[in-house]
Structure formats: C-alpha cells, structure tokens
Amino acid sequence: MKPVRIITATGLPLDRSDVDTDQIIPSDWLKRVERTGFEQGLFSEWRQDPGFVLNDPRFTGARILVAGPNFGTGSSREHAVWAIQQYGFEAVVSPRFGDIFRNNSTKNGLVPVQVDPATARTLLDAVASDPSTEITVDVERLTVSAPAAGVSTGFPLDRAVQHRLLEGLDDIAMTLMHAEAIDAFETTRPAWMPSLELK
C-alpha cells in the first residue's frame, strides 16, 4: 500500500444513491482466485448500458469518484474496493459511506471523503458539466477543494486512519512495526505451544 498525501485529479460523477457493493462488483466476480483484474468487473452490469458514465470518454483518466449518498452499502466484500482502485480511482467523495466499505477502503489506501450533501451535489454538478474540473483531496490537512466549483471544505478521518494513509501502512505493515515485541513474547511461550517467527 503506497502512502497517500495529496490527490489532485479530475472526477467522475456517479449521480446515484444507495450504490451497494453488489452493484460495484457483481457476485460473479467473487469467484476469482487472483486479487487482480477486478477493474473489468467494476459496475459491470451498468456498463452494459452505452450511456453509463464509465463509458463516457470525457471522463477517461478520472481518479476521483464523486458519488451520491449511501455509497458502498450492502455486503462486506473487499473486492469492491479492489475494483475501484484497480480501475484507477484513488478517492471516493460521498455524503455517506457504508461502514464496512469505509473500513475496507482505509485498509487498502482508498480515501473515503465524506462531505455534506450540498457540497457533494455541487461537485457532482460541476464535474458533470465540465469534466476538466480538478478536485484536490489533501489527506494531511483533511480538506477537499475544487476552486472552479467554489468548493473548499474539510472531511473527517480518524487520526489513526489518517496516519495509516499518510504512511502507507496496511494491516501487515502495522503488525510488523511490533516485530521485536512479538519475537520477545514468543521466546517466553512454553515449548509445547505453537510459535511464530517474524522475518
């Protein structure tokens, strides 16, 4: 997981509410053994409609997904986050996220930018009318801005989550930060118990 500090990019407007993880990545894609290639399944059922926004060439290269309220609800599939990231998005802006989706996002380096409904609507409208509109997500300052749309506001992130994103720490990396303490603990365990050596 790479560190995330500042993302400045164009956005893609997904003007739909209550988008659940089954819509983000349909269940057929969960049969894959590999952890790659999920970008092909991102919104795959909706993408069958030529008019769907992901099929609009004006938004090619967008790295910030601007969504409606209640994004990422439903089942706990981590594949939804993988699909969004592998498609090229680094942050998602929404008035509200599903709790499990939000948690999965931060553990994988996808920034969940929660803003008030009015700000989300302003960003959606601005990006839809002008695909070149740039949005900046600053994880260090916890701000999101789009000068052309008159947007500049903060967004919430738990301090520990912010640190994890800034330093690029996934669960394994955070565990390895305590490798010496874990090794020391293992030396005190009775010989008949399983042991673990962190290399």
CSV table of C-alpha atoms in Angstrom, one decimal:
chain,number,residue,atom,x,y,z
A,1,MET,CA,0.0,0.0,0.0
A,2,LYS,CA,1.5,3.3,-1.1
A,3,PRO,CA,1.4,6.5,1.0
A,4,VAL,CA,-1.5,8.9,0.1
A,5,ARG,CA,-1.0,12.6,0.8
A,6,ILE,CA,-2.4,14.8,-1.9
A,7,ILE,CA,-4.6,13.7,-4.8
A,8,THR,CA,-5.2,16.3,-7.5
A,9,ALA,CA,-7.2,14.9,-10.4
A,10,THR,CA,-10.4,15.1,-12.4
A,11,GLY,CA,-13.5,13.4,-11.2
A,12,LEU,CA,-16.1,11.0,-12.5
A,13,PRO,CA,-19.7,11.8,-11.5
A,14,LEU,CA,-21.7,8.8,-10.4
A,15,ASP,CA,-25.0,10.5,-9.7
A,16,ARG,CA,-26.8,7.6,-8.0
A,17,SER,CA,-27.7,7.0,-4.4
A,18,ASP,CA,-27.6,3.8,-2.3
A,19,VAL,CA,-25.0,2.1,-4.5
A,20,ASP,CA,-24.2,-1.2,-2.8
A,21,THR,CA,-21.2,-3.4,-3.1
A,22,ASP,CA,-23.1,-5.9,-5.3
A,23,GLN,CA,-23.6,-3.1,-7.9
A,24,ILE,CA,-19.9,-2.0,-7.5
A,25,ILE,CA,-18.7,-5.5,-8.2
A,26,PRO,CA,-21.3,-8.2,-9.0
A,27,SER,CA,-21.0,-11.5,-7.2
A,28,ASP,CA,-19.9,-13.4,-10.3
A,29,TRP,CA,-16.5,-11.7,-9.9
A,30,LEU,CA,-16.0,-13.0,-6.4
A,31,LYS,CA,-15.1,-16.4,-7.8
A,32,ARG,CA,-11.7,-15.2,-9.0
A,33,VAL,CA,-8.7,-16.6,-7.2
A,34,GLU,CA,-6.4,-13.8,-8.1
A,35,ARG,CA,-6.6,-10.4,-6.5
A,36,THR,CA,-6.1,-8.6,-9.8
A,37,GLY,CA,-8.3,-7.8,-12.8
A,38,PHE,CA,-11.3,-6.6,-10.8
A,39,GLU,CA,-11.4,-3.3,-12.7
A,40,GLN,CA,-13.1,-5.2,-15.5
A,41,GLY,CA,-16.0,-6.0,-13.2
A,42,LEU,CA,-16.4,-2.5,-11.7
A,43,PHE,CA,-20.1,-1.6,-12.3
A,44,SER,CA,-20.0,-4.3,-15.0
A,45,GLU,CA,-23.8,-4.7,-15.2
A,46,TRP,CA,-24.3,-0.9,-15.5
A,47,ARG,CA,-21.5,-0.7,-18.1
A,48,GLN,CA,-23.6,-2.7,-20.5
A,49,ASP,CA,-25.6,0.5,-21.0
A,50,PRO,CA,-23.6,2.6,-23.5
A,51,GLY,CA,-24.9,5.7,-21.8
A,52,PHE,CA,-23.4,4.8,-18.4
A,53,VAL,CA,-20.9,7.4,-17.2
A,54,LEU,CA,-17.9,5.0,-17.1
A,55,ASN,CA,-18.4,4.6,-20.9
A,56,ASP,CA,-18.2,8.3,-21.4
A,57,PRO,CA,-14.7,9.1,-22.9
A,58,ARG,CA,-14.8,12.6,-21.4
A,59,PHE,CA,-14.1,11.1,-18.0
A,60,THR,CA,-11.2,8.9,-19.1
A,61,GLY,CA,-8.4,9.2,-16.6
A,62,ALA,CA,-10.5,10.5,-13.7
A,63,ARG,CA,-9.0,9.4,-10.4
A,64,ILE,CA,-11.7,10.7,-8.0
A,65,LEU,CA,-15.1,9.1,-8.0
A,66,VAL,CA,-17.8,11.6,-7.0
A,67,ALA,CA,-20.9,9.6,-5.8
A,68,GLY,CA,-24.3,10.1,-4.3
A,69,PRO,CA,-25.3,9.4,-0.7
A,70,ASN,CA,-25.0,5.9,0.9
A,71,PHE,CA,-22.2,4.7,-1.2
A,72,GLY,CA,-20.8,1.2,-0.6
A,73,THR,CA,-23.7,-0.2,1.4
A,74,GLY,CA,-24.5,-3.9,1.5
A,75,SER,CA,-22.2,-6.9,1.9
A,76,SER,CA,-18.7,-6.7,3.2
A,77,ARG,CA,-16.9,-7.7,0.1
A,78,GLU,CA,-13.4,-6.2,0.0
A,79,HIS,CA,-13.4,-6.8,-3.8
A,80,ALA,CA,-15.5,-3.6,-4.2
A,81,VAL,CA,-12.5,-1.5,-3.0
A,82,TRP,CA,-10.1,-3.5,-5.1
A,83,ALA,CA,-12.2,-2.9,-8.2
A,84,ILE,CA,-12.5,0.8,-7.6
A,85,GLN,CA,-8.7,1.1,-7.1
A,86,GLN,CA,-7.7,-1.1,-10.0
A,87,TYR,CA,-9.9,1.0,-12.3
A,88,GLY,CA,-7.7,3.9,-11.3
A,89,PHE,CA,-9.6,5.8,-8.6
A,90,GLU,CA,-7.7,6.9,-5.5
A,91,ALA,CA,-10.6,8.6,-3.6
A,92,VAL,CA,-14.4,8.5,-3.4
A,93,VAL,CA,-16.4,11.5,-2.4
A,94,SER,CA,-19.9,10.9,-0.9
A,95,PRO,CA,-22.2,12.4,1.7
A,96,ARG,CA,-22.2,9.0,3.4
A,97,PHE,CA,-20.5,5.6,3.2
A,98,GLY,CA,-21.4,2.1,4.3
A,99,ASP,CA,-19.4,1.5,7.4
A,100,ILE,CA,-17.7,-1.8,6.2
A,101,PHE,CA,-16.9,-0.3,2.8
A,102,ARG,CA,-15.3,2.7,4.5
A,103,ASN,CA,-13.2,0.5,6.8
A,104,ASN,CA,-12.1,-1.7,3.8
A,105,SER,CA,-11.2,1.5,1.9
A,106,THR,CA,-8.9,2.9,4.5
A,107,LYS,CA,-7.2,-0.5,5.0
A,108,ASN,CA,-6.4,-0.6,1.2
A,109,GLY,CA,-5.4,3.0,0.7
A,110,LEU,CA,-8.6,4.3,-1.0
A,111,VAL,CA,-9.6,7.6,0.6
A,112,PRO,CA,-13.2,8.0,1.7
A,113,VAL,CA,-14.0,11.7,1.5
A,114,GLN,CA,-17.3,12.3,3.4
A,115,VAL,CA,-18.8,15.7,2.7
A,116,ASP,CA,-22.2,17.3,3.4
A,117,PRO,CA,-24.9,16.7,0.8
A,118,ALA,CA,-24.8,20.2,-0.6
A,119,THR,CA,-21.1,20.0,-1.2
A,120,ALA,CA,-21.5,16.6,-2.8
A,121,ARG,CA,-24.2,17.9,-5.1
A,122,THR,CA,-22.1,20.9,-6.1
A,123,LEU,CA,-19.2,18.6,-7.0
A,124,LEU,CA,-21.4,16.2,-8.9
A,125,ASP,CA,-22.9,19.1,-11.0
A,126,ALA,CA,-19.6,20.7,-11.6
A,127,VAL,CA,-17.8,17.6,-12.8
A,128,ALA,CA,-20.8,16.5,-14.9
A,129,SER,CA,-20.9,19.9,-16.7
A,130,ASP,CA,-17.1,20.3,-17.0
A,131,PRO,CA,-15.1,17.0,-17.0
A,132,SER,CA,-11.9,19.0,-16.7
A,133,THR,CA,-12.8,20.3,-13.3
A,134,GLU,CA,-10.0,19.5,-10.9
A,135,ILE,CA,-10.5,18.3,-7.4
A,136,THR,CA,-7.8,18.2,-4.7
A,137,VAL,CA,-8.0,15.8,-1.7
A,138,ASP,CA,-5.4,16.6,0.9
A,139,VAL,CA,-5.2,13.8,3.4
A,140,GLU,CA,-2.7,15.7,5.6
A,141,ARG,CA,-4.9,18.7,6.0
A,142,LEU,CA,-8.1,16.7,5.7
A,143,THR,CA,-9.5,19.1,3.1
A,144,VAL,CA,-11.2,18.7,-0.3
A,145,SER,CA,-11.3,21.6,-2.8
A,146,ALA,CA,-12.4,22.3,-6.3
A,147,PRO,CA,-11.7,26.0,-6.9
A,148,ALA,CA,-13.6,26.1,-10.2
A,149,ALA,CA,-16.7,24.9,-8.4
A,150,GLY,CA,-16.2,27.2,-5.4
A,151,VAL,CA,-15.7,24.2,-3.1
A,152,SER,CA,-13.3,24.2,-0.1
A,153,THR,CA,-14.2,22.1,2.9
A,154,GLY,CA,-12.9,19.6,5.4
A,155,PHE,CA,-13.7,16.0,5.8
A,156,PRO,CA,-13.4,13.6,8.8
A,157,LEU,CA,-10.9,10.9,9.2
A,158,ASP,CA,-9.9,9.1,12.4
A,159,ARG,CA,-6.4,10.1,13.5
A,160,ALA,CA,-5.1,6.5,13.3
A,161,VAL,CA,-6.7,6.1,9.9
A,162,GLN,CA,-5.1,9.3,8.7
A,163,HIS,CA,-1.7,8.1,9.9
A,164,ARG,CA,-2.2,4.8,8.1
A,165,LEU,CA,-2.9,6.5,4.8
A,166,LEU,CA,-0.1,9.1,5.1
A,167,GLU,CA,2.4,6.4,5.9
A,168,GLY,CA,1.0,3.7,3.5
A,169,LEU,CA,0.5,1.1,6.2
A,170,ASP,CA,-1.7,-1.9,5.6
A,171,ASP,CA,-2.5,-4.4,8.4
A,172,ILE,CA,0.6,-6.4,7.8
A,173,ALA,CA,2.9,-3.4,7.9
A,174,MET,CA,1.3,-2.2,11.1
A,175,THR,CA,1.8,-5.6,12.7
A,176,LEU,CA,5.5,-5.7,11.6
A,177,MET,CA,6.1,-2.4,13.4
A,178,HIS,CA,5.8,-4.5,16.5
A,179,ALA,CA,8.0,-7.4,15.3
A,180,GLU,CA,10.6,-7.1,18.1
A,181,ALA,CA,7.9,-7.2,20.8
A,182,ILE,CA,6.2,-10.1,19.1
A,183,ASP,CA,9.6,-12.0,18.8
A,184,ALA,CA,10.3,-11.2,22.5
A,185,PHE,CA,6.9,-12.5,23.5
A,186,GLU,CA,7.4,-15.7,21.5
A,187,THR,CA,10.6,-16.5,23.5
A,188,THR,CA,8.5,-16.7,26.7
A,189,ARG,CA,5.9,-19.1,25.4
A,190,PRO,CA,6.1,-22.7,26.6
A,191,ALA,CA,7.8,-25.0,24.2
A,192,TRP,CA,4.7,-27.1,23.6
A,193,MET,CA,2.8,-24.1,22.3
A,194,PRO,CA,3.0,-23.1,18.6
A,195,SER,CA,5.5,-20.3,17.9
A,196,LEU,CA,5.8,-17.6,15.2
A,197,GLU,CA,9.0,-16.0,14.0
A,198,LEU,CA,8.6,-12.8,12.1
A,199,LYS,CA,11.3,-12.5,9.4
